[in-house]
GROMACS .gro file of C-alpha atoms in nm:
model
  475
    1MET     CA    1  -0.758 -10.145  -5.633
    2ALA     CA    2  -0.389 -10.206  -5.705
    3LEU     CA    3  -0.133  -9.985  -5.532
    4TRP     CA    4   0.151 -10.057  -5.773
    5GLY     CA    5   0.032 -10.057  -6.137
    6GLY     CA    6   0.181  -9.732  -6.273
    7ARG     CA    7   0.464  -9.880  -6.478
    8PHE     CA    8   0.264 -10.178  -6.607
    9SER     CA    9   0.085 -10.175  -6.941
   10GLU     CA   10  -0.163 -10.446  -6.847
   11SER     CA   11  -0.322 -10.598  -6.542
   12PRO     CA   12  -0.186 -10.922  -6.392
   13ALA     CA   13  -0.319 -11.248  -6.527
   14ASP     CA   14  -0.603 -11.399  -6.329
   15ALA     CA   15  -0.377 -11.678  -6.202
   16VAL     CA   16  -0.118 -11.426  -6.084
   17PHE     CA   17  -0.379 -11.214  -5.907
   18ALA     CA   18  -0.528 -11.524  -5.738
   19LEU     CA   19  -0.182 -11.629  -5.616
   20SER     CA   20  -0.090 -11.279  -5.503
   21ARG     CA   21  -0.420 -11.193  -5.335
   22SER     CA   22  -0.413 -11.201  -4.953
   23ILE     CA   23  -0.731 -11.015  -4.857
   24GLN     CA   24  -0.902 -11.345  -4.773
   25PHE     CA   25  -0.683 -11.378  -4.464
   26ASP     CA   26  -0.521 -11.040  -4.394
   27TRP     CA   27  -0.850 -10.854  -4.353
   28VAL     CA   28  -0.819 -10.916  -3.977
   29LEU     CA   29  -0.542 -10.654  -3.982
   30ALA     CA   30  -0.784 -10.379  -4.089
   31PRO     CA   31  -0.833 -10.213  -3.746
   32TYR     CA   32  -0.457 -10.208  -3.690
   33ASP     CA   33  -0.390 -10.074  -4.039
   34LEU     CA   34  -0.634  -9.790  -3.979
   35ARG     CA   35  -0.468  -9.707  -3.647
   36SER     CA   36  -0.120  -9.696  -3.802
   37SER     CA   37  -0.265  -9.479  -4.080
   38MET     CA   38  -0.382  -9.229  -3.818
   39ALA     CA   39  -0.032  -9.216  -3.672
   40HIS     CA   40   0.118  -9.169  -4.018
   41LEU     CA   41  -0.133  -8.893  -4.095
   42THR     CA   42  -0.024  -8.704  -3.783
   43ILE     CA   43   0.337  -8.711  -3.900
   44LEU     CA   44   0.251  -8.604  -4.256
   45GLU     CA   45   0.055  -8.309  -4.120
   46LYS     CA   46   0.333  -8.217  -3.877
   47ALA     CA   47   0.582  -8.221  -4.166
   48GLY     CA   48   0.359  -7.991  -4.371
   49LEU     CA   49   0.305  -8.258  -4.636
   50ILE     CA   50  -0.073  -8.258  -4.579
   51SER     CA   51  -0.259  -7.940  -4.488
   52SER     CA   52  -0.444  -7.914  -4.159
   53GLY     CA   53  -0.778  -7.896  -4.340
   54ASP     CA   54  -0.709  -8.205  -4.550
   55SER     CA   55  -0.579  -8.384  -4.243
   56GLN     CA   56  -0.905  -8.322  -4.060
   57LEU     CA   57  -1.101  -8.463  -4.353
   58ILE     CA   58  -0.881  -8.771  -4.376
   59ARG     CA   59  -0.887  -8.832  -4.000
   60LYS     CA   60  -1.267  -8.806  -3.997
   61ALA     CA   61  -1.286  -9.053  -4.286
   62LEU     CA   62  -1.047  -9.291  -4.109
   63HIS     CA   63  -1.263  -9.290  -3.796
   64GLU     CA   64  -1.576  -9.347  -4.005
   65LEU     CA   65  -1.408  -9.631  -4.194
   66ARG     CA   66  -1.294  -9.787  -3.868
   67ALA     CA   67  -1.650  -9.787  -3.735
   68GLU     CA   68  -1.772  -9.941  -4.061
   69VAL     CA   69  -1.503 -10.209  -4.053
   70LEU     CA   70  -1.578 -10.299  -3.692
   71GLY     CA   71  -1.951 -10.292  -3.762
   72GLY     CA   72  -1.917 -10.512  -4.069
   73THR     CA   73  -2.065 -10.257  -4.309
   74PHE     CA   74  -1.740 -10.203  -4.500
   75LEU     CA   75  -1.603 -10.526  -4.640
   76PRO     CA   76  -1.341 -10.622  -4.898
   77LYS     CA   77  -1.439 -10.681  -5.258
   78ALA     CA   78  -1.323 -10.943  -5.506
   79GLU     CA   79  -1.095 -10.695  -5.681
   80ASP     CA   80  -0.913 -10.594  -5.361
   81GLU     CA   81  -0.565 -10.742  -5.346
   82ASP     CA   82  -0.498 -10.698  -4.976
   83VAL     CA   83  -0.612 -10.516  -4.664
   84HIS     CA   84  -0.412 -10.204  -4.756
   85SER     CA   85  -0.566 -10.167  -5.101
   86ALA     CA   86  -0.915 -10.236  -4.966
   87LEU     CA   87  -0.886  -9.962  -4.704
   88GLU     CA   88  -0.741  -9.714  -4.952
   89ARG     CA   89  -1.041  -9.789  -5.174
   90GLY     CA   90  -1.262  -9.708  -4.877
   91LEU     CA   91  -1.088  -9.376  -4.825
   92THR     CA   92  -1.103  -9.278  -5.191
   93GLU     CA   93  -1.473  -9.365  -5.201
   94LYS     CA   94  -1.519  -9.109  -4.924
   95LEU     CA   95  -1.260  -8.847  -5.025
   96GLY     CA   96  -1.176  -8.896  -5.391
   97SER     CA   97  -0.807  -8.861  -5.481
   98LEU     CA   98  -0.736  -8.713  -5.137
   99GLY     CA   99  -0.784  -9.065  -5.001
  100GLY     CA  100  -0.452  -9.167  -5.160
  101SER     CA  101  -0.252  -8.903  -4.973
  102LEU     CA  102  -0.148  -9.138  -4.694
  103ARG     CA  103   0.070  -9.336  -4.930
  104ALA     CA  104   0.334  -9.059  -4.913
  105GLY     CA  105   0.643  -9.178  -4.728
  106ARG     CA  106   0.495  -9.518  -4.660
  107SER     CA  107   0.517  -9.861  -4.823
  108ARG     CA  108   0.314 -10.172  -4.778
  109ASN     CA  109   0.641 -10.316  -4.648
  110ASP     CA  110   0.664 -10.103  -4.334
  111GLN     CA  111   0.286 -10.080  -4.316
  112VAL     CA  112   0.225 -10.453  -4.286
  113ALA     CA  113   0.518 -10.501  -4.048
  114THR     CA  114   0.363 -10.238  -3.820
  115ASP     CA  115   0.014 -10.386  -3.848
  116LEU     CA  116   0.142 -10.733  -3.767
  117ARG     CA  117   0.319 -10.613  -3.453
  118LEU     CA  118   0.007 -10.433  -3.331
  119PHE     CA  119  -0.209 -10.736  -3.409
  120THR     CA  120   0.028 -10.978  -3.234
  121ILE     CA  121   0.058 -10.758  -2.925
  122ASP     CA  122  -0.319 -10.733  -2.896
  123ASN     CA  123  -0.375 -11.105  -2.939
  124LEU     CA  124  -0.093 -11.224  -2.714
  125LEU     CA  125  -0.233 -11.007  -2.438
  126GLN     CA  126  -0.564 -11.191  -2.485
  127ILE     CA  127  -0.386 -11.527  -2.475
  128GLY     CA  128  -0.216 -11.414  -2.153
  129ARG     CA  129  -0.550 -11.331  -1.990
  130SER     CA  130  -0.686 -11.672  -2.092
  131LEU     CA  131  -0.378 -11.843  -1.948
  132VAL     CA  132  -0.443 -11.673  -1.615
  133GLU     CA  133  -0.801 -11.803  -1.613
  134LEU     CA  134  -0.680 -12.158  -1.675
  135GLN     CA  135  -0.414 -12.125  -1.406
  136MET     CA  136  -0.672 -12.006  -1.155
  137ALA     CA  137  -0.892 -12.304  -1.239
  138LEU     CA  138  -0.600 -12.544  -1.196
  139LEU     CA  139  -0.497 -12.394  -0.861
  140ALA     CA  140  -0.855 -12.393  -0.731
  141LYS     CA  141  -0.871 -12.763  -0.812
  142ALA     CA  142  -0.523 -12.815  -0.664
  143LYS     CA  143  -0.639 -12.653  -0.339
  144GLU     CA  144  -0.946 -12.877  -0.335
  145TYR     CA  145  -0.719 -13.183  -0.351
  146SER     CA  146  -0.429 -13.048  -0.144
  147ASP     CA  147  -0.477 -13.330   0.109
  148ALA     CA  148  -0.551 -13.613  -0.136
  149PRO     CA  149  -0.283 -13.887  -0.169
  150ALA     CA  150  -0.224 -14.036  -0.512
  151PRO     CA  151   0.046 -14.233  -0.690
  152GLY     CA  152   0.318 -14.026  -0.851
  153PHE     CA  153   0.453 -14.154  -1.183
  154THR     CA  154   0.775 -14.164  -1.380
  155HIS     CA  155   0.787 -14.362  -1.706
  156LEU     CA  156   0.411 -14.414  -1.647
  157GLN     CA  157   0.507 -14.648  -1.362
  158HIS     CA  158   0.424 -14.595  -0.996
  159ALA     CA  159   0.714 -14.403  -0.843
  160GLN     CA  160   0.634 -14.239  -0.507
  161PRO     CA  161   0.315 -14.118  -0.341
  162VAL     CA  162   0.231 -13.752  -0.399
  163ILE     CA  163  -0.044 -13.511  -0.306
  164PHE     CA  164  -0.277 -13.493  -0.603
  165GLY     CA  165  -0.302 -13.116  -0.570
  166HIS     CA  166   0.074 -13.110  -0.626
  167GLU     CA  167   0.023 -13.300  -0.951
  168LEU     CA  168  -0.242 -13.055  -1.070
  169ALA     CA  169  -0.046 -12.746  -0.968
  170LYS     CA  170   0.252 -12.843  -1.183
  171HIS     CA  171   0.053 -12.742  -1.492
  172ALA     CA  172  -0.009 -12.396  -1.348
  173HIS     CA  173   0.366 -12.356  -1.294
  174ALA     CA  174   0.434 -12.444  -1.659
  175LEU     CA  175   0.172 -12.195  -1.776
  176GLN     CA  176   0.324 -11.928  -1.552
  177ARG     CA  177   0.649 -11.965  -1.746
  178ASP     CA  178   0.447 -11.916  -2.064
  179SER     CA  179   0.296 -11.597  -1.920
  180SER     CA  180   0.644 -11.478  -1.830
  181ARG     CA  181   0.760 -11.546  -2.186
  182ILE     CA  182   0.477 -11.330  -2.320
  183GLN     CA  183   0.581 -11.048  -2.088
  184SER     CA  184   0.945 -11.062  -2.194
  185TRP     CA  185   0.841 -11.095  -2.561
  186PHE     CA  186   0.632 -10.783  -2.514
  187GLU     CA  187   0.932 -10.578  -2.404
  188ARG     CA  188   1.143 -10.691  -2.702
  189SER     CA  189   0.868 -10.648  -2.960
  190ARG     CA  190   0.749 -10.294  -2.895
  191VAL     CA  191   0.961 -10.159  -3.182
  192SER     CA  192   0.792  -9.972  -3.465
  193PRO     CA  193   0.885 -10.033  -3.830
  194LEU     CA  194   0.668  -9.742  -3.948
  195GLY     CA  195   0.877  -9.487  -4.138
  196ALA     CA  196   1.115  -9.742  -4.289
  197GLY     CA  197   0.930  -9.719  -4.622
  198ALA     CA  198   1.006  -9.994  -4.868
  199LEU     CA  199   1.352 -10.048  -4.715
  200ALA     CA  200   1.555  -9.724  -4.722
  201GLY     CA  201   1.361  -9.484  -4.503
  202SER     CA  202   1.222  -9.167  -4.660
  203SER     CA  203   1.344  -8.838  -4.804
  204LEU     CA  204   1.030  -8.677  -4.664
  205ALA     CA  205   1.045  -8.510  -4.323
  206LEU     CA  206   0.894  -8.801  -4.132
  207ASP     CA  207   0.947  -8.876  -3.763
  208PRO     CA  208   0.951  -9.253  -3.698
  209LEU     CA  209   1.016  -9.203  -3.326
  210ALA     CA  210   0.706  -8.985  -3.292
  211SER     CA  211   0.499  -9.241  -3.484
  212ALA     CA  212   0.631  -9.514  -3.256
  213ALA     CA  213   0.530  -9.322  -2.944
  214ASP     CA  214   0.186  -9.249  -3.092
  215LEU     CA  215   0.131  -9.622  -3.148
  216GLY     CA  216   0.246  -9.724  -2.801
  217PHE     CA  217   0.583  -9.862  -2.906
  218THR     CA  218   0.892  -9.789  -2.697
  219SER     CA  219   1.121  -9.724  -2.994
  220ALA     CA  220   1.149  -9.727  -3.373
  221SER     CA  221   1.356  -9.971  -3.576
  222ALA     CA  222   1.719  -9.859  -3.585
  223ASN     CA  223   1.777 -10.004  -3.934
  224SER     CA  224   1.517  -9.948  -4.206
  225ILE     CA  225   1.620 -10.262  -4.399
  226ASP     CA  226   1.587 -10.476  -4.088
  227ALA     CA  227   1.257 -10.304  -4.007
  228VAL     CA  228   1.073 -10.439  -4.312
  229SER     CA  229   1.230 -10.786  -4.313
  230ASP     CA  230   1.239 -10.863  -3.939
  231ARG     CA  231   0.992 -11.129  -3.835
  232ASP     CA  232   1.173 -11.235  -3.520
  233PHE     CA  233   0.883 -11.105  -3.313
  234LEU     CA  234   0.643 -11.324  -3.509
  235VAL     CA  235   0.858 -11.637  -3.489
  236GLU     CA  236   0.909 -11.587  -3.117
  237ALA     CA  237   0.534 -11.544  -3.074
  238LEU     CA  238   0.477 -11.868  -3.265
  239PHE     CA  239   0.730 -12.042  -3.041
  240ILE     CA  240   0.549 -11.921  -2.729
  241LEU     CA  241   0.217 -12.037  -2.873
  242ALA     CA  242   0.366 -12.375  -2.971
  243LEU     CA  243   0.510 -12.425  -2.622
  244ILE     CA  244   0.176 -12.333  -2.466
  245GLY     CA  245   0.021 -12.590  -2.697
  246SER     CA  246   0.274 -12.850  -2.584
  247HIS     CA  247   0.193 -12.778  -2.219
  248LEU     CA  248  -0.180 -12.805  -2.287
  249SER     CA  249  -0.124 -13.128  -2.479
  250ARG     CA  250   0.054 -13.285  -2.180
  251MET     CA  251  -0.232 -13.175  -1.959
  252GLY     CA  252  -0.482 -13.323  -2.203
  253GLU     CA  253  -0.293 -13.652  -2.209
  254GLU     CA  254  -0.316 -13.683  -1.832
  255TRP     CA  255  -0.686 -13.601  -1.830
  256CYS     CA  256  -0.742 -13.873  -2.092
  257LEU     CA  257  -0.561 -14.124  -1.873
  258TRP     CA  258  -0.738 -14.018  -1.554
  259ALA     CA  259  -1.078 -14.043  -1.724
  260SER     CA  260  -1.010 -14.394  -1.858
  261THR     CA  261  -1.176 -14.700  -1.704
  262GLU     CA  262  -0.834 -14.835  -1.609
  263PHE     CA  263  -0.754 -14.529  -1.397
  264GLY     CA  264  -1.109 -14.425  -1.313
  265TRP     CA  265  -0.988 -14.118  -1.124
  266ALA     CA  266  -1.163 -13.840  -1.316
  267LYS     CA  267  -1.534 -13.789  -1.373
  268LEU     CA  268  -1.590 -13.540  -1.654
  269ASP     CA  269  -1.884 -13.306  -1.648
  270ASP     CA  270  -2.141 -13.382  -1.920
  271ALA     CA  271  -2.103 -13.028  -2.058
  272PHE     CA  272  -1.731 -13.088  -2.118
  273ALA     CA  273  -1.739 -13.434  -2.275
  274THR     CA  274  -1.892 -13.597  -2.582
  275GLY     CA  275  -2.049 -13.931  -2.671
  276SER     CA  276  -2.041 -14.188  -2.946
  277SER     CA  277  -2.272 -14.214  -3.246
  278ILE     CA  278  -2.284 -14.594  -3.213
  279MET     CA  279  -2.189 -14.680  -2.851
  280PRO     CA  280  -2.444 -14.523  -2.616
  281GLN     CA  281  -2.239 -14.579  -2.301
  282LYS     CA  282  -1.942 -14.371  -2.415
  283LYS     CA  283  -1.828 -14.050  -2.246
  284ASN     CA  284  -1.523 -13.926  -2.430
  285PRO     CA  285  -1.265 -13.667  -2.315
  286ASP     CA  286  -1.272 -13.491  -2.652
  287ILE     CA  287  -1.159 -13.153  -2.516
  288ALA     CA  288  -0.845 -13.308  -2.371
  289GLU     CA  289  -0.787 -13.502  -2.693
  290LEU     CA  290  -0.831 -13.194  -2.911
  291ALA     CA  291  -0.589 -12.999  -2.692
  292ARG     CA  292  -0.342 -13.281  -2.743
  293GLY     CA  293  -0.407 -13.304  -3.116
  294LYS     CA  294  -0.399 -12.934  -3.196
  295ALA     CA  295  -0.052 -12.899  -3.048
  296GLY     CA  296   0.074 -13.050  -3.373
  297ARG     CA  297  -0.053 -12.765  -3.586
  298LEU     CA  298   0.092 -12.508  -3.344
  299ILE     CA  299   0.434 -12.670  -3.374
  300GLY     CA  300   0.387 -12.699  -3.751
  301ASN     CA  301   0.305 -12.329  -3.784
  302LEU     CA  302   0.629 -12.237  -3.610
  303THR     CA  303   0.827 -12.475  -3.828
  304SER     CA  304   0.672 -12.349  -4.152
  305VAL     CA  305   0.760 -11.985  -4.081
  306LEU     CA  306   1.114 -12.070  -3.974
  307ALA     CA  307   1.163 -12.265  -4.297
  308MET     CA  308   1.020 -11.976  -4.502
  309LEU     CA  309   1.250 -11.719  -4.339
  310LYS     CA  310   1.577 -11.911  -4.347
  311GLY     CA  311   1.675 -11.828  -4.707
  312LEU     CA  312   1.540 -11.476  -4.762
  313PRO     CA  313   1.798 -11.231  -4.901
  314PHE     CA  314   1.826 -10.857  -4.838
  315ALA     CA  315   1.507 -10.668  -4.741
  316TYR     CA  316   1.141 -10.746  -4.818
  317ASN     CA  317   1.046 -11.049  -5.027
  318ARG     CA  318   0.697 -11.164  -5.114
  319ASP     CA  319   0.764 -11.488  -4.930
  320LEU     CA  320   0.683 -11.287  -4.617
  321GLN     CA  321   0.317 -11.300  -4.714
  322GLU     CA  322   0.336 -11.657  -4.580
  323ASP     CA  323   0.396 -11.536  -4.224
  324LYS     CA  324   0.036 -11.437  -4.155
  325GLU     CA  325  -0.177 -11.748  -4.190
  326PRO     CA  326   0.035 -11.957  -3.950
  327LEU     CA  327   0.021 -11.676  -3.692
  328PHE     CA  328  -0.352 -11.623  -3.734
  329ASP     CA  329  -0.415 -11.997  -3.714
  330SER     CA  330  -0.207 -12.045  -3.398
  331LEU     CA  331  -0.380 -11.759  -3.220
  332SER     CA  332  -0.731 -11.868  -3.318
  333THR     CA  333  -0.649 -12.229  -3.224
  334LEU     CA  334  -0.543 -12.134  -2.872
  335ASN     CA  335  -0.836 -11.898  -2.834
  336LEU     CA  336  -1.058 -12.203  -2.896
  337ILE     CA  337  -0.869 -12.444  -2.671
  338LEU     CA  338  -0.809 -12.233  -2.360
  339PRO     CA  339  -1.170 -12.155  -2.256
  340ALA     CA  340  -1.279 -12.515  -2.318
  341LEU     CA  341  -0.991 -12.656  -2.114
  342THR     CA  342  -1.062 -12.410  -1.834
  343GLY     CA  343  -1.422 -12.531  -1.815
  344MET     CA  344  -1.311 -12.894  -1.822
  345VAL     CA  345  -1.071 -12.837  -1.531
  346GLU     CA  346  -1.327 -12.644  -1.326
  347THR     CA  347  -1.591 -12.915  -1.357
  348THR     CA  348  -1.388 -13.236  -1.325
  349VAL     CA  349  -1.444 -13.438  -1.008
  350PHE     CA  350  -1.169 -13.674  -0.890
  351ASP     CA  351  -1.218 -13.995  -0.690
  352ARG     CA  352  -1.020 -13.946  -0.368
  353ASN     CA  353  -1.070 -14.302  -0.246
  354LYS     CA  354  -0.952 -14.463  -0.566
  355MET     CA  355  -0.642 -14.243  -0.580
  356ALA     CA  356  -0.559 -14.302  -0.214
  357LYS     CA  357  -0.602 -14.677  -0.250
  358SER     CA  358  -0.366 -14.679  -0.546
  359ALA     CA  359  -0.103 -14.456  -0.382
  360PRO     CA  360   0.103 -14.731  -0.206
  361THR     CA  361   0.074 -14.993  -0.481
  362GLY     CA  362   0.353 -15.078  -0.718
  363PHE     CA  363   0.599 -15.072  -0.426
  364SER     CA  364   0.595 -14.692  -0.433
  365LEU     CA  365   0.716 -14.682  -0.071
  366ALA     CA  366   1.049 -14.848  -0.149
  367THR     CA  367   1.232 -14.515  -0.142
  368GLU     CA  368   1.111 -14.468   0.216
  369ILE     CA  369   1.304 -14.782   0.316
  370ALA     CA  370   1.619 -14.650   0.148
  371ASP     CA  371   1.584 -14.309   0.316
  372TYR     CA  372   1.521 -14.479   0.654
  373LEU     CA  373   1.845 -14.672   0.617
  374VAL     CA  374   2.038 -14.359   0.516
  375ARG     CA  375   1.917 -14.180   0.829
  376SER     CA  376   2.053 -14.471   1.036
  377GLY     CA  377   2.396 -14.444   0.872
  378THR     CA  378   2.377 -14.687   0.579
  379PRO     CA  379   2.541 -14.557   0.257
  380PHE     CA  380   2.274 -14.489  -0.001
  381ALA     CA  381   2.415 -14.734  -0.256
  382ARG     CA  382   2.372 -15.016  -0.003
  383ALA     CA  383   2.037 -14.878   0.115
  384HIS     CA  384   1.917 -14.887  -0.247
  385GLU     CA  385   2.016 -15.254  -0.274
  386ILE     CA  386   1.842 -15.347   0.051
  387ALA     CA  387   1.522 -15.171  -0.054
  388GLY     CA  388   1.539 -15.354  -0.387
  389GLU     CA  389   1.572 -15.687  -0.203
  390CYS     CA  390   1.259 -15.601  -0.004
  391VAL     CA  391   1.071 -15.543  -0.331
  392HIS     CA  392   1.205 -15.869  -0.473
  393THR     CA  393   1.083 -16.060  -0.165
  394CYS     CA  394   0.739 -15.900  -0.193
  395GLU     CA  395   0.713 -15.986  -0.561
  396ARG     CA  396   0.788 -16.351  -0.486
  397ARG     CA  397   0.525 -16.361  -0.212
  398GLY     CA  398   0.265 -16.141  -0.387
  399ILE     CA  399   0.247 -15.889  -0.102
  400GLU     CA  400   0.315 -15.517  -0.052
  401LEU     CA  401   0.610 -15.373   0.142
  402HIS     CA  402   0.415 -15.293   0.458
  403GLU     CA  403   0.309 -15.659   0.476
  404LEU     CA  404   0.664 -15.788   0.533
  405SER     CA  405   0.703 -15.939   0.881
  406ASP     CA  406   0.967 -15.826   1.131
  407SER     CA  407   1.158 -16.149   1.081
  408GLU     CA  408   1.150 -16.112   0.701
  409LEU     CA  409   1.281 -15.757   0.726
  410ALA     CA  410   1.561 -15.863   0.962
  411GLN     CA  411   1.647 -16.153   0.735
  412ILE     CA  412   1.688 -15.916   0.441
  413ASP     CA  413   1.921 -15.692   0.646
  414SER     CA  414   1.981 -15.645   1.018
  415ALA     CA  415   1.956 -15.266   0.976
  416LEU     CA  416   1.583 -15.306   0.907
  417LYS     CA  417   1.435 -15.265   1.254
  418PRO     CA  418   1.061 -15.295   1.337
  419ASP     CA  419   1.033 -14.915   1.345
  420VAL     CA  420   1.083 -14.911   0.967
  421ARG     CA  421   0.706 -14.964   0.953
  422LEU     CA  422   0.663 -14.604   1.067
  423VAL     CA  423   0.778 -14.488   0.724
  424LEU     CA  424   0.593 -14.757   0.529
  425THR     CA  425   0.272 -14.555   0.514
  426VAL     CA  426   0.149 -14.312   0.253
  427ASP     CA  427   0.083 -14.043   0.513
  428GLY     CA  428   0.433 -14.085   0.654
  429ALA     CA  429   0.591 -14.070   0.310
  430LEU     CA  430   0.397 -13.756   0.218
  431SER     CA  431   0.447 -13.568   0.543
  432SER     CA  432   0.823 -13.623   0.528
  433ARG     CA  433   0.862 -13.450   0.190
  434THR     CA  434   0.888 -13.101   0.338
  435THR     CA  435   1.177 -12.972   0.126
  436PHE     CA  436   1.112 -12.662  -0.084
  437GLY     CA  437   0.887 -12.762  -0.373
  438GLY     CA  438   0.816 -13.103  -0.218
  439THR     CA  439   0.488 -13.289  -0.199
  440ALA     CA  440   0.415 -13.267   0.176
  441PRO     CA  441   0.064 -13.122   0.228
  442SER     CA  442   0.205 -12.816   0.407
  443SER     CA  443   0.456 -12.761   0.128
  444VAL     CA  444   0.192 -12.797  -0.144
  445THR     CA  445  -0.035 -12.544   0.026
  446SER     CA  446   0.253 -12.299   0.053
  447GLN     CA  447   0.341 -12.349  -0.316
  448ILE     CA  448  -0.016 -12.288  -0.426
  449ASN     CA  449  -0.050 -11.971  -0.220
  450SER     CA  450   0.283 -11.839  -0.346
  451LEU     CA  451   0.193 -11.908  -0.709
  452LEU     CA  452  -0.148 -11.746  -0.663
  453LEU     CA  453   0.025 -11.425  -0.557
  454GLU     CA  454   0.252 -11.443  -0.860
  455ILE     CA  455  -0.040 -11.507  -1.094
  456SER     CA  456  -0.235 -11.220  -0.941
  457SER     CA  457   0.054 -10.987  -1.024
  458THR     CA  458   0.068 -11.129  -1.376
  459GLN     CA  459  -0.307 -11.082  -1.414
  460ASP     CA  460  -0.272 -10.716  -1.312
  461TRP     CA  461   0.001 -10.670  -1.572
  462PHE     CA  462  -0.205 -10.824  -1.852
  463THR     CA  463  -0.509 -10.617  -1.753
  464SER     CA  464  -0.308 -10.295  -1.737
  465GLU     CA  465  -0.138 -10.351  -2.072
  466SER     CA  466  -0.464 -10.458  -2.236
  467ASN     CA  467  -0.637 -10.143  -2.114
  468ARG     CA  468  -0.346  -9.930  -2.231
  469PHE     CA  469  -0.346 -10.098  -2.572
  470SER     CA  470  -0.724 -10.063  -2.609
  471GLY     CA  471  -0.696  -9.694  -2.528
  472MET     CA  472  -0.420  -9.652  -2.783
  473MET     CA  473  -0.617  -9.837  -3.052
  474GLY     CA  474  -0.916  -9.614  -2.991
  475ALA     CA  475  -0.712  -9.295  -3.037
   0.00000   0.00000   0.00000
């Protein structure tokens, strides 16, 4: 049923209705629309615009309709334009003309803005809980390999030895920043547009602040024009989702490398890998590849909404209908990726021996020579040159740094004493990196334990807010 046809002498052309229709994707907003309708009903009754008896009938019908929507027994029809018209049809089927009473003082403009905020809050809280699960899996694996040496890389070249648990834990730190962004987004986005009407507020005795409190918001929009046109909360949510996708993509890239024959570090569990339809030997890291690939659509969704918003004049424009599908797609994409990645992380087994054997190769201990010289009083610029000469000598001879003889070291520079060999070991290099955030085993263990405490606090916050939101939605 159309909510706007009074001044028109004929129905829209089929092509216009097909272009305008959004029920095929905005039906997911139905539970949130029904909840905001309950809050609006309370205000209409309080203002004396709907009698107590009628309010009871409408509220009962709203609860019934909500149960039918959640149970899948009330569904949109082909003639429904959007979620709002479909639900009003449901109310009028139950109550007759009384079912249209909720339209007083409310527009689809403030209605959909409210629904979208509620929907995004609910779904970002779910994303946050899934992030915590992935972080816990990463840190459990990091603890398991908190004593395992491995090469560290810059530019995909061997750089310095690191503890492999340190390498794994870095992803949990990135995801913790994402969780923090969701929390700060949450505080900025708990602003209710309900009561703004089409753009100018209402001449009826409504109470937007009371509606906001009823819906769990901390305030109502201070400008009714801004209320119906503001999509900052949605763009910021898309940015957070895109950045999460970028972090997961980087993680996926590393898992692909580690699982390759050339690296041979990671053994994927059969339940979290796939095969080839023609090559029977293949075991492909498809989960990691899909995490990497789907980051593109998350970034694209953010870009498409930013481009749509940049030229909109004044208050509401129908262009804003294009904000929903990118948001819905980004949320559903991450809800698919996160559990699969968590399972992949939990079940991957890494080859300690292969990583340890590779740790000193590629002259990754050269920095230890430079640091040794600095401790003995050599300026770092000169120490860097001497260490480079050691590498050059090794390259000519086809040996590693620890294989240089005492005479060869002395020939390169007299400051290179035989005790330099004490630092030319992976264990020595690792144990010396005790600075805050460094890769020494003791430091890595401390980092993991500290981050676990932080994540535990974050998990409590997500759980508390999710429970509060669920209780509010069930009101």
